[in-house]
């Protein structure tokens, strides 16, 4: 399988004010933003944008040099520590900043049993459900136009049987059942922003998740894309598992997003750990051999996913080492220095999978281009035009 | 938890032709058929009813002494070996015979990847699906009034990933997805017999089956009851698993049928066998110790299930040893002699959980009865009346 489906052929005709073809015009045509979503956790942008922390300038600049897609945290327990006082301003400012940098933003998540607000637990289930839907209404409506992509509900396969601690969302999921809860939260999100991309997201890639999605789709849940987590702290899945997951989750015909990818550059977490959160280490260093391995595995994975026609997005969860579980999971080290994986991915995204050509129009004023899908900048001799190239519809530009 | 919900209180008033109470009348009131479905595989009735095989008389008589509910085989590959020539007459005759004996009959199954018709495989998936629905129409309509209960579709959790051999049903399930296939076959069965009890049936009692049912119900599939297989060739589940299964599958609020129960009276099958069909032994004898164990385990299981308010039916799969897998799985041995489990269950069904009283009407012509739900025969001094006792609505009988 190749990556031809990521490209588009485009004929562009340049015409003068009278509508005559402009021959012999030299132009630079350059992809400035991929249609494919190359994503990363963007949590560090919140302190950077809101508090102007200098140390983060270098970090966020490195981030922006590769990615066109970022995930911002909306964990209810952190976003609204005290009932009725959501941290909206800081998040909105961050999302607007990213949007201004041509970065698409996803909010994560609107409903989850983990990192949930403790204050919800004083209410009965009916009230919890009402507040959950009100929360969705408030945030999806409140960020519309800035954030139009949401992980609506997270990790539902284990949601009603999660027993590490009591929480409001497990209670309502037990009460309503998985599919009913998913349906209600999706319908609310869809109602509040009908244009939004709405994801179901899970780390469980077993048959359980497949059957859950199957049920949801047949129950009319408006799922835009299937979110698959792939935290590989215990080692790279390997191609066999990756192919198998792709094959099984392709059967729905929906876009697939790899929403939370992790491949680490240090010692692997032991395989017997079931909940990754249970692995607590004092120090989890990145190592030179680990960094080489990480770069290779990320390359293997991104190349395969970029090939797959239904995959539309890959998000690496941590940009910097130590963000989650203290793991050496980033593209940059704790001191912000760039790891081999960073340089490798930048080369893929900005060179191998990018397009930049210098062309001269023919006697019909035409140039023919083949390039990766996305937003292009066309420049030269008085021309500076931006255009979205996603189909082969011929384009006319008046100069 | 008790079994009070299996009983009903009933006041019966006896009136003479002028409407006056009949005092001092002695009556025998006896449960003649349980509302609860005590079932067993009834495959042996087919040769008995159709070919009058003498050896089977003793066997089927023992069967009829306990059970009020039987499962008849409708495996497509056996029921219709050659396309267009279903074995209808033999099955209809058998079902009518059982109905005449006050036995409710269930057909098993209408759609399954195992024991499927090979001739289906020459068709494309669209044609297979059409023939599957036509088959449902033909058989559900054709047996209506005689068979009004069906295992509509069997073992869907593994259906699309079943890879032991190619078959037509796995193909269409892969194509359509589990929930869509379930929905279409259930809707067809429901359309052909709106009064029928329609079951989804599976041996998988994991979260997979739970999520599948959840999806189906939210997708509007007309499931009347949840079918749970419990073939315990590898040993009794134990109370912990039984309670857990009951709790998890109760959450839907639907009736639960234990559709295929097996507890054996010989050596246990080794635990490493995944597909029970893979265990092929030359001889699998029943043993005296095994028979004691089997009787105890069956008693434990039946007592617990009879207590559970949502359980409406328990079917033991094999009536006679050696029926499936050659296992000592029956209530009777290969020579038709009765095992301890037979005597134990008969005692439960016909004595401990049965009702028979002799009463005399009071000055108002009344008697008060408390008994197990079901059909009663009221006899004495010129009275012989049958009546269904399922609620506490007072009853008037003219004598």
PDB file of C-alpha atoms in Angstrom, chain B residues 20-281:
ATOM      1  CA  UNK B  20     -75.062 -19.666  45.776  1.00  0.00           C
ATOM      2  CA  UNK B  21     -71.851 -20.664  47.553  1.00  0.00           C
ATOM      3  CA  UNK B  22     -71.251 -24.398  47.808  1.00  0.00           C
ATOM      4  CA  UNK B  23     -70.146 -25.200  51.350  1.00  0.00           C
ATOM      5  CA  UNK B  24     -68.275 -28.274  52.562  1.00  0.00           C
ATOM      6  CA  UNK B  25     -67.160 -29.463  49.160  1.00  0.00           C
ATOM      7  CA  UNK B  26     -63.983 -31.561  49.170  1.00  0.00           C
ATOM      8  CA  UNK B  27     -61.565 -30.847  46.326  1.00  0.00           C
ATOM      9  CA  UNK B  28     -58.158 -31.905  45.169  1.00  0.00           C
ATOM     10  CA  UNK B  29     -56.168 -29.022  43.706  1.00  0.00           C
ATOM     11  CA  UNK B  30     -52.984 -29.935  41.942  1.00  0.00           C
ATOM     12  CA  UNK B  31     -50.303 -28.207  39.903  1.00  0.00           C
ATOM     13  CA  UNK B  32     -50.122 -30.019  36.587  1.00  0.00           C
ATOM     14  CA  UNK B  33     -47.734 -27.729  34.739  1.00  0.00           C
ATOM     15  CA  UNK B  34     -45.195 -25.198  36.029  1.00  0.00           C
ATOM     16  CA  UNK B  35     -45.064 -21.644  34.680  1.00  0.00           C
ATOM     17  CA  UNK B  36     -41.329 -21.938  35.136  1.00  0.00           C
ATOM     18  CA  UNK B  37     -39.775 -23.715  32.181  1.00  0.00           C
ATOM     19  CA  UNK B  38     -37.928 -26.852  33.227  1.00  0.00           C
ATOM     20  CA  UNK B  39     -36.339 -27.815  29.966  1.00  0.00           C
ATOM     21  CA  UNK B  40     -34.162 -30.380  28.335  1.00  0.00           C
ATOM     22  CA  UNK B  41     -32.873 -31.197  24.888  1.00  0.00           C
ATOM     23  CA  UNK B  42     -35.676 -33.134  23.193  1.00  0.00           C
ATOM     24  CA  UNK B  43     -33.797 -34.374  20.143  1.00  0.00           C
ATOM     25  CA  UNK B  44     -34.589 -38.034  20.939  1.00  0.00           C
ATOM     26  CA  UNK B  45     -38.286 -37.370  20.432  1.00  0.00           C
ATOM     27  CA  UNK B  46     -37.729 -37.031  16.679  1.00  0.00           C
ATOM     28  CA  UNK B  47     -36.888 -40.728  16.025  1.00  0.00           C
ATOM     29  CA  UNK B  48     -39.348 -41.800  18.693  1.00  0.00           C
ATOM     30  CA  UNK B  49     -42.301 -39.884  17.281  1.00  0.00           C
ATOM     31  CA  UNK B  50     -41.479 -40.453  13.616  1.00  0.00           C
ATOM     32  CA  UNK B  51     -40.126 -43.981  13.601  1.00  0.00           C
ATOM     33  CA  UNK B  52     -41.760 -45.356  16.725  1.00  0.00           C
ATOM     34  CA  UNK B  53     -38.482 -46.787  17.980  1.00  0.00           C
ATOM     35  CA  UNK B  54     -39.431 -48.878  21.009  1.00  0.00           C
ATOM     36  CA  UNK B  55     -36.153 -48.454  22.847  1.00  0.00           C
ATOM     37  CA  UNK B  56     -36.936 -44.744  23.027  1.00  0.00           C
ATOM     38  CA  UNK B  57     -40.292 -45.180  24.743  1.00  0.00           C
ATOM     39  CA  UNK B  58     -38.719 -45.636  28.152  1.00  0.00           C
ATOM     40  CA  UNK B  59     -36.364 -42.734  27.527  1.00  0.00           C
ATOM     41  CA  UNK B  60     -38.986 -40.272  26.415  1.00  0.00           C
ATOM     42  CA  UNK B  61     -41.354 -41.341  29.187  1.00  0.00           C
ATOM     43  CA  UNK B  62     -38.676 -40.556  31.774  1.00  0.00           C
ATOM     44  CA  UNK B  63     -38.140 -37.233  30.032  1.00  0.00           C
ATOM     45  CA  UNK B  64     -41.838 -36.375  30.159  1.00  0.00           C
ATOM     46  CA  UNK B  65     -41.983 -37.223  33.842  1.00  0.00           C
ATOM     47  CA  UNK B  66     -39.966 -34.110  34.667  1.00  0.00           C
ATOM     48  CA  UNK B  67     -39.871 -31.593  31.866  1.00  0.00           C
ATOM     49  CA  UNK B  68     -42.408 -29.140  30.496  1.00  0.00           C
ATOM     50  CA  UNK B  69     -40.123 -27.551  27.939  1.00  0.00           C
ATOM     51  CA  UNK B  70     -37.998 -29.018  25.156  1.00  0.00           C
ATOM     52  CA  UNK B  71     -35.474 -27.830  22.603  1.00  0.00           C
ATOM     53  CA  UNK B  72     -35.675 -29.218  19.071  1.00  0.00           C
ATOM     54  CA  UNK B  73     -32.830 -28.923  16.549  1.00  0.00           C
ATOM     55  CA  UNK B  74     -33.175 -26.686  13.517  1.00  0.00           C
ATOM     56  CA  UNK B  75     -29.479 -26.615  12.543  1.00  0.00           C
ATOM     57  CA  UNK B  76     -29.677 -25.457   8.980  1.00  0.00           C
ATOM     58  CA  UNK B  77     -27.116 -27.947   7.663  1.00  0.00           C
ATOM     59  CA  UNK B  78     -29.142 -30.857   9.042  1.00  0.00           C
ATOM     60  CA  UNK B  79     -32.642 -29.479   8.708  1.00  0.00           C
ATOM     61  CA  UNK B  80     -32.136 -28.697   5.036  1.00  0.00           C
ATOM     62  CA  UNK B  81     -29.305 -30.917   3.820  1.00  0.00           C
ATOM     63  CA  UNK B  82     -30.339 -30.288   0.267  1.00  0.00           C
ATOM     64  CA  UNK B  83     -31.520 -26.817  -0.695  1.00  0.00           C
ATOM     65  CA  UNK B  84     -35.295 -26.599  -0.867  1.00  0.00           C
ATOM     66  CA  UNK B  85     -35.910 -29.895   0.948  1.00  0.00           C
ATOM     67  CA  UNK B  86     -36.313 -29.069   4.633  1.00  0.00           C
ATOM     68  CA  UNK B  87     -37.060 -31.858   7.074  1.00  0.00           C
ATOM     69  CA  UNK B  88     -40.261 -30.100   8.091  1.00  0.00           C
ATOM     70  CA  UNK B  89     -42.664 -33.022   8.506  1.00  0.00           C
ATOM     71  CA  UNK B  90     -40.589 -34.898  11.054  1.00  0.00           C
ATOM     72  CA  UNK B  91     -39.982 -31.779  13.121  1.00  0.00           C
ATOM     73  CA  UNK B  92     -43.566 -30.600  12.968  1.00  0.00           C
ATOM     74  CA  UNK B  93     -44.874 -34.013  13.983  1.00  0.00           C
ATOM     75  CA  UNK B  94     -42.455 -34.097  16.914  1.00  0.00           C
ATOM     76  CA  UNK B  95     -43.309 -30.568  18.030  1.00  0.00           C
ATOM     77  CA  UNK B  96     -47.025 -31.358  17.831  1.00  0.00           C
ATOM     78  CA  UNK B  97     -46.489 -34.517  19.869  1.00  0.00           C
ATOM     79  CA  UNK B  98     -44.667 -32.538  22.566  1.00  0.00           C
ATOM     80  CA  UNK B  99     -47.291 -29.814  22.527  1.00  0.00           C
ATOM     81  CA  UNK B 100     -49.891 -32.512  23.051  1.00  0.00           C
ATOM     82  CA  UNK B 101     -47.976 -33.553  26.176  1.00  0.00           C
ATOM     83  CA  UNK B 102     -48.178 -29.994  27.516  1.00  0.00           C
ATOM     84  CA  UNK B 103     -44.542 -29.382  26.639  1.00  0.00           C
ATOM     85  CA  UNK B 104     -43.484 -25.971  25.313  1.00  0.00           C
ATOM     86  CA  UNK B 105     -41.069 -26.281  22.401  1.00  0.00           C
ATOM     87  CA  UNK B 106     -38.179 -24.054  21.379  1.00  0.00           C
ATOM     88  CA  UNK B 107     -36.499 -24.212  17.971  1.00  0.00           C
ATOM     89  CA  UNK B 108     -32.717 -23.975  18.000  1.00  0.00           C
ATOM     90  CA  UNK B 109     -31.289 -22.039  16.151  1.00  0.00           C
ATOM     91  CA  UNK B 110     -32.397 -20.007  13.146  1.00  0.00           C
ATOM     92  CA  UNK B 111     -28.977 -18.531  12.409  1.00  0.00           C
ATOM     93  CA  UNK B 112     -25.573 -19.919  13.383  1.00  0.00           C
ATOM     94  CA  UNK B 113     -22.161 -20.305  11.800  1.00  0.00           C
ATOM     95  CA  UNK B 114     -21.784 -23.889  13.066  1.00  0.00           C
ATOM     96  CA  UNK B 115     -23.733 -26.783  11.553  1.00  0.00           C
ATOM     97  CA  UNK B 116     -24.715 -24.443   8.760  1.00  0.00           C
ATOM     98  CA  UNK B 117     -25.740 -25.547   5.278  1.00  0.00           C
ATOM     99  CA  UNK B 118     -22.718 -25.965   3.025  1.00  0.00           C
ATOM    100  CA  UNK B 119     -24.712 -25.343  -0.107  1.00  0.00           C
ATOM    101  CA  UNK B 120     -25.144 -21.701   0.984  1.00  0.00           C
ATOM    102  CA  UNK B 121     -21.467 -21.071   0.319  1.00  0.00           C
ATOM    103  CA  UNK B 122     -21.899 -21.072  -3.438  1.00  0.00           C
ATOM    104  CA  UNK B 123     -23.876 -17.822  -3.207  1.00  0.00           C
ATOM    105  CA  UNK B 124     -22.672 -14.250  -2.791  1.00  0.00           C
ATOM    106  CA  UNK B 125     -23.254 -12.543   0.549  1.00  0.00           C
ATOM    107  CA  UNK B 126     -26.337 -10.672  -0.528  1.00  0.00           C
ATOM    108  CA  UNK B 127     -27.967 -13.922  -1.645  1.00  0.00           C
ATOM    109  CA  UNK B 128     -26.913 -15.730   1.538  1.00  0.00           C
ATOM    110  CA  UNK B 129     -28.551 -13.009   3.596  1.00  0.00           C
ATOM    111  CA  UNK B 130     -31.726 -13.180   1.528  1.00  0.00           C
ATOM    112  CA  UNK B 131     -31.839 -16.960   1.944  1.00  0.00           C
ATOM    113  CA  UNK B 132     -31.240 -16.612   5.690  1.00  0.00           C
ATOM    114  CA  UNK B 133     -34.246 -14.298   6.005  1.00  0.00           C
ATOM    115  CA  UNK B 134     -36.358 -16.542   3.772  1.00  0.00           C
ATOM    116  CA  UNK B 135     -35.412 -19.491   5.945  1.00  0.00           C
ATOM    117  CA  UNK B 136     -36.556 -17.615   9.032  1.00  0.00           C
ATOM    118  CA  UNK B 137     -39.783 -16.655   7.331  1.00  0.00           C
ATOM    119  CA  UNK B 138     -40.455 -20.218   6.191  1.00  0.00           C
ATOM    120  CA  UNK B 139     -39.738 -21.887   9.537  1.00  0.00           C
ATOM    121  CA  UNK B 140     -41.076 -19.308  11.996  1.00  0.00           C
ATOM    122  CA  UNK B 141     -44.247 -18.950   9.945  1.00  0.00           C
ATOM    123  CA  UNK B 142     -44.461 -22.676   9.230  1.00  0.00           C
ATOM    124  CA  UNK B 143     -44.286 -23.710  12.903  1.00  0.00           C
ATOM    125  CA  UNK B 144     -46.314 -20.810  14.338  1.00  0.00           C
ATOM    126  CA  UNK B 145     -48.720 -21.985  17.003  1.00  0.00           C
ATOM    127  CA  UNK B 146     -46.670 -25.151  17.567  1.00  0.00           C
ATOM    128  CA  UNK B 147     -43.277 -23.564  18.122  1.00  0.00           C
ATOM    129  CA  UNK B 148     -43.508 -20.012  19.448  1.00  0.00           C
ATOM    130  CA  UNK B 149     -40.047 -19.774  20.935  1.00  0.00           C
ATOM    131  CA  UNK B 150     -36.785 -19.537  19.002  1.00  0.00           C
ATOM    132  CA  UNK B 151     -33.080 -19.194  19.574  1.00  0.00           C
ATOM    133  CA  UNK B 152     -32.952 -16.691  16.752  1.00  0.00           C
ATOM    134  CA  UNK B 153     -29.195 -16.392  16.489  1.00  0.00           C
ATOM    135  CA  UNK B 154     -26.454 -18.283  18.237  1.00  0.00           C
ATOM    136  CA  UNK B 155     -22.968 -17.313  19.453  1.00  0.00           C
ATOM    137  CA  UNK B 156     -22.642 -13.977  17.703  1.00  0.00           C
ATOM    138  CA  UNK B 157     -19.729 -12.816  19.865  1.00  0.00           C
ATOM    139  CA  UNK B 158     -17.367 -15.094  17.923  1.00  0.00           C
ATOM    140  CA  UNK B 159     -19.452 -15.305  14.745  1.00  0.00           C
ATOM    141  CA  UNK B 160     -17.452 -12.891  12.536  1.00  0.00           C
ATOM    142  CA  UNK B 161     -14.062 -14.059  13.849  1.00  0.00           C
ATOM    143  CA  UNK B 162     -14.821 -17.791  13.782  1.00  0.00           C
ATOM    144  CA  UNK B 163     -11.983 -19.229  11.705  1.00  0.00           C
ATOM    145  CA  UNK B 164     -12.071 -23.011  12.109  1.00  0.00           C
ATOM    146  CA  UNK B 165     -13.653 -23.355   8.680  1.00  0.00           C
ATOM    147  CA  UNK B 166     -15.300 -21.181   6.081  1.00  0.00           C
ATOM    148  CA  UNK B 167     -19.077 -20.917   6.323  1.00  0.00           C
ATOM    149  CA  UNK B 168     -21.826 -18.723   4.928  1.00  0.00           C
ATOM    150  CA  UNK B 169     -22.902 -17.133   8.209  1.00  0.00           C
ATOM    151  CA  UNK B 170     -19.467 -15.945   9.298  1.00  0.00           C
ATOM    152  CA  UNK B 171     -19.197 -14.346   5.869  1.00  0.00           C
ATOM    153  CA  UNK B 172     -22.386 -12.311   6.215  1.00  0.00           C
ATOM    154  CA  UNK B 173     -21.644 -11.434   9.827  1.00  0.00           C
ATOM    155  CA  UNK B 174     -18.223 -10.102   8.839  1.00  0.00           C
ATOM    156  CA  UNK B 175     -19.887  -8.155   6.103  1.00  0.00           C
ATOM    157  CA  UNK B 176     -22.766  -6.621   8.052  1.00  0.00           C
ATOM    158  CA  UNK B 177     -21.345  -6.500  11.536  1.00  0.00           C
ATOM    159  CA  UNK B 178     -22.779  -8.308  14.530  1.00  0.00           C
ATOM    160  CA  UNK B 179     -25.532  -5.903  15.567  1.00  0.00           C
ATOM    161  CA  UNK B 180     -26.851  -5.315  12.054  1.00  0.00           C
ATOM    162  CA  UNK B 181     -27.131  -9.067  11.402  1.00  0.00           C
ATOM    163  CA  UNK B 182     -28.801  -9.664  14.764  1.00  0.00           C
ATOM    164  CA  UNK B 183     -31.230  -6.840  14.086  1.00  0.00           C
ATOM    165  CA  UNK B 184     -32.235  -8.155  10.667  1.00  0.00           C
ATOM    166  CA  UNK B 185     -32.786 -11.760  11.738  1.00  0.00           C
ATOM    167  CA  UNK B 186     -34.696 -10.738  14.863  1.00  0.00           C
ATOM    168  CA  UNK B 187     -36.870  -8.312  12.947  1.00  0.00           C
ATOM    169  CA  UNK B 188     -37.716 -10.990  10.414  1.00  0.00           C
ATOM    170  CA  UNK B 189     -38.579 -13.539  13.131  1.00  0.00           C
ATOM    171  CA  UNK B 190     -40.661 -10.968  14.998  1.00  0.00           C
ATOM    172  CA  UNK B 191     -42.490  -9.983  11.836  1.00  0.00           C
ATOM    173  CA  UNK B 192     -43.340 -13.637  11.106  1.00  0.00           C
ATOM    174  CA  UNK B 193     -44.566 -14.378  14.636  1.00  0.00           C
ATOM    175  CA  UNK B 194     -45.096 -11.250  16.762  1.00  0.00           C
ATOM    176  CA  UNK B 195     -46.129 -13.385  19.744  1.00  0.00           C
ATOM    177  CA  UNK B 196     -42.993 -15.506  19.725  1.00  0.00           C
ATOM    178  CA  UNK B 197     -40.367 -15.465  22.475  1.00  0.00           C
ATOM    179  CA  UNK B 198     -37.131 -14.597  20.679  1.00  0.00           C
ATOM    180  CA  UNK B 199     -33.756 -15.313  22.213  1.00  0.00           C
ATOM    181  CA  UNK B 200     -30.207 -14.210  21.650  1.00  0.00           C
ATOM    182  CA  UNK B 201     -27.997 -17.077  22.805  1.00  0.00           C
ATOM    183  CA  UNK B 202     -24.304 -17.284  23.622  1.00  0.00           C
ATOM    184  CA  UNK B 203     -21.735 -19.305  25.546  1.00  0.00           C
ATOM    185  CA  UNK B 204     -19.632 -16.182  25.982  1.00  0.00           C
ATOM    186  CA  UNK B 205     -20.612 -14.752  29.361  1.00  0.00           C
ATOM    187  CA  UNK B 206     -17.885 -12.097  29.371  1.00  0.00           C
ATOM    188  CA  UNK B 207     -18.227  -8.358  29.055  1.00  0.00           C
ATOM    189  CA  UNK B 208     -18.293  -8.958  25.277  1.00  0.00           C
ATOM    190  CA  UNK B 209     -21.764 -10.434  25.424  1.00  0.00           C
ATOM    191  CA  UNK B 210     -22.928  -7.735  27.808  1.00  0.00           C
ATOM    192  CA  UNK B 211     -21.806  -4.988  25.428  1.00  0.00           C
ATOM    193  CA  UNK B 212     -23.374  -6.837  22.501  1.00  0.00           C
ATOM    194  CA  UNK B 213     -26.752  -7.056  24.243  1.00  0.00           C
ATOM    195  CA  UNK B 214     -26.493  -3.414  25.299  1.00  0.00           C
ATOM    196  CA  UNK B 215     -25.886  -2.372  21.699  1.00  0.00           C
ATOM    197  CA  UNK B 216     -28.719  -4.540  20.382  1.00  0.00           C
ATOM    198  CA  UNK B 217     -31.251  -3.189  22.858  1.00  0.00           C
ATOM    199  CA  UNK B 218     -30.302   0.397  22.075  1.00  0.00           C
ATOM    200  CA  UNK B 219     -30.562  -0.435  18.388  1.00  0.00           C
ATOM    201  CA  UNK B 220     -34.142  -1.599  18.961  1.00  0.00           C
ATOM    202  CA  UNK B 221     -33.643  -5.342  18.442  1.00  0.00           C
ATOM    203  CA  UNK B 222     -36.774  -7.129  19.745  1.00  0.00           C
ATOM    204  CA  UNK B 223     -35.008  -9.510  22.150  1.00  0.00           C
ATOM    205  CA  UNK B 224     -37.519 -11.246  24.452  1.00  0.00           C
ATOM    206  CA  UNK B 225     -35.005 -13.024  26.662  1.00  0.00           C
ATOM    207  CA  UNK B 226     -31.259 -13.372  27.115  1.00  0.00           C
ATOM    208  CA  UNK B 227     -29.980 -16.870  26.486  1.00  0.00           C
ATOM    209  CA  UNK B 228     -26.965 -18.032  28.460  1.00  0.00           C
ATOM    210  CA  UNK B 229     -25.185 -21.281  27.742  1.00  0.00           C
ATOM    211  CA  UNK B 230     -23.467 -22.970  30.655  1.00  0.00           C
ATOM    212  CA  UNK B 231     -21.757 -26.086  29.383  1.00  0.00           C
ATOM    213  CA  UNK B 232     -19.605 -27.020  32.353  1.00  0.00           C
ATOM    214  CA  UNK B 233     -17.693 -30.006  31.009  1.00  0.00           C
ATOM    215  CA  UNK B 234     -14.609 -28.502  32.633  1.00  0.00           C
ATOM    216  CA  UNK B 235     -16.244 -28.300  36.048  1.00  0.00           C
ATOM    217  CA  UNK B 236     -19.005 -26.419  37.848  1.00  0.00           C
ATOM    218  CA  UNK B 237     -18.700 -22.650  37.494  1.00  0.00           C
ATOM    219  CA  UNK B 238     -19.062 -22.274  41.248  1.00  0.00           C
ATOM    220  CA  UNK B 239     -21.316 -19.828  43.050  1.00  0.00           C
ATOM    221  CA  UNK B 240     -19.040 -16.827  42.614  1.00  0.00           C
ATOM    222  CA  UNK B 241     -19.130 -17.008  38.834  1.00  0.00           C
ATOM    223  CA  UNK B 242     -22.819 -17.911  38.808  1.00  0.00           C
ATOM    224  CA  UNK B 243     -23.694 -14.891  40.976  1.00  0.00           C
ATOM    225  CA  UNK B 244     -21.520 -12.632  38.885  1.00  0.00           C
ATOM    226  CA  UNK B 245     -23.103 -13.778  35.619  1.00  0.00           C
ATOM    227  CA  UNK B 246     -26.585 -13.375  37.098  1.00  0.00           C
ATOM    228  CA  UNK B 247     -25.803  -9.902  38.370  1.00  0.00           C
ATOM    229  CA  UNK B 248     -24.268  -8.670  35.141  1.00  0.00           C
ATOM    230  CA  UNK B 249     -26.950 -10.023  32.838  1.00  0.00           C
ATOM    231  CA  UNK B 250     -29.759  -8.896  35.137  1.00  0.00           C
ATOM    232  CA  UNK B 251     -28.901  -5.271  34.534  1.00  0.00           C
ATOM    233  CA  UNK B 252     -30.926  -5.272  31.301  1.00  0.00           C
ATOM    234  CA  UNK B 253     -34.118  -6.172  33.152  1.00  0.00           C
ATOM    235  CA  UNK B 254     -34.935  -8.848  30.550  1.00  0.00           C
ATOM    236  CA  UNK B 255     -35.864 -12.457  31.357  1.00  0.00           C
ATOM    237  CA  UNK B 256     -32.874 -14.777  31.471  1.00  0.00           C
ATOM    238  CA  UNK B 257     -32.928 -18.316  30.084  1.00  0.00           C
ATOM    239  CA  UNK B 258     -30.204 -20.816  30.909  1.00  0.00           C
ATOM    240  CA  UNK B 259     -30.494 -22.396  27.502  1.00  0.00           C
ATOM    241  CA  UNK B 260     -27.824 -25.067  27.462  1.00  0.00           C
ATOM    242  CA  UNK B 261     -26.724 -26.325  30.840  1.00  0.00           C
ATOM    243  CA  UNK B 262     -24.283 -29.173  31.226  1.00  0.00           C
ATOM    244  CA  UNK B 263     -22.807 -30.708  34.377  1.00  0.00           C
ATOM    245  CA  UNK B 264     -21.166 -34.067  33.907  1.00  0.00           C
ATOM    246  CA  UNK B 265     -20.908 -37.196  36.002  1.00  0.00           C
ATOM    247  CA  UNK B 266     -17.452 -38.372  34.922  1.00  0.00           C
ATOM    248  CA  UNK B 267     -13.912 -37.064  34.548  1.00  0.00           C
ATOM    249  CA  UNK B 268     -13.766 -33.349  33.843  1.00  0.00           C
ATOM    250  CA  UNK B 269     -12.526 -32.066  30.516  1.00  0.00           C
ATOM    251  CA  UNK B 270      -9.086 -30.453  30.962  1.00  0.00           C
ATOM    252  CA  UNK B 271      -9.226 -26.693  31.473  1.00  0.00           C
ATOM    253  CA  UNK B 272      -6.844 -25.901  28.621  1.00  0.00           C
ATOM    254  CA  UNK B 273      -9.393 -26.903  25.963  1.00  0.00           C
ATOM    255  CA  UNK B 274     -10.883 -23.707  24.545  1.00  0.00           C
ATOM    256  CA  UNK B 275     -13.433 -25.048  22.063  1.00  0.00           C
ATOM    257  CA  UNK B 276     -15.223 -27.920  23.787  1.00  0.00           C
ATOM    258  CA  UNK B 277     -15.624 -29.623  20.403  1.00  0.00           C
ATOM    259  CA  UNK B 278     -11.862 -30.175  20.329  1.00  0.00           C
ATOM    260  CA  UNK B 279     -12.071 -32.742  23.131  1.00  0.00           C
ATOM    261  CA  UNK B 280     -12.404 -36.112  21.429  1.00  0.00           C
ATOM    262  CA  UNK B 281     -12.253 -39.167  23.635  1.00  0.00           C
TER     263      UNK B 281
END
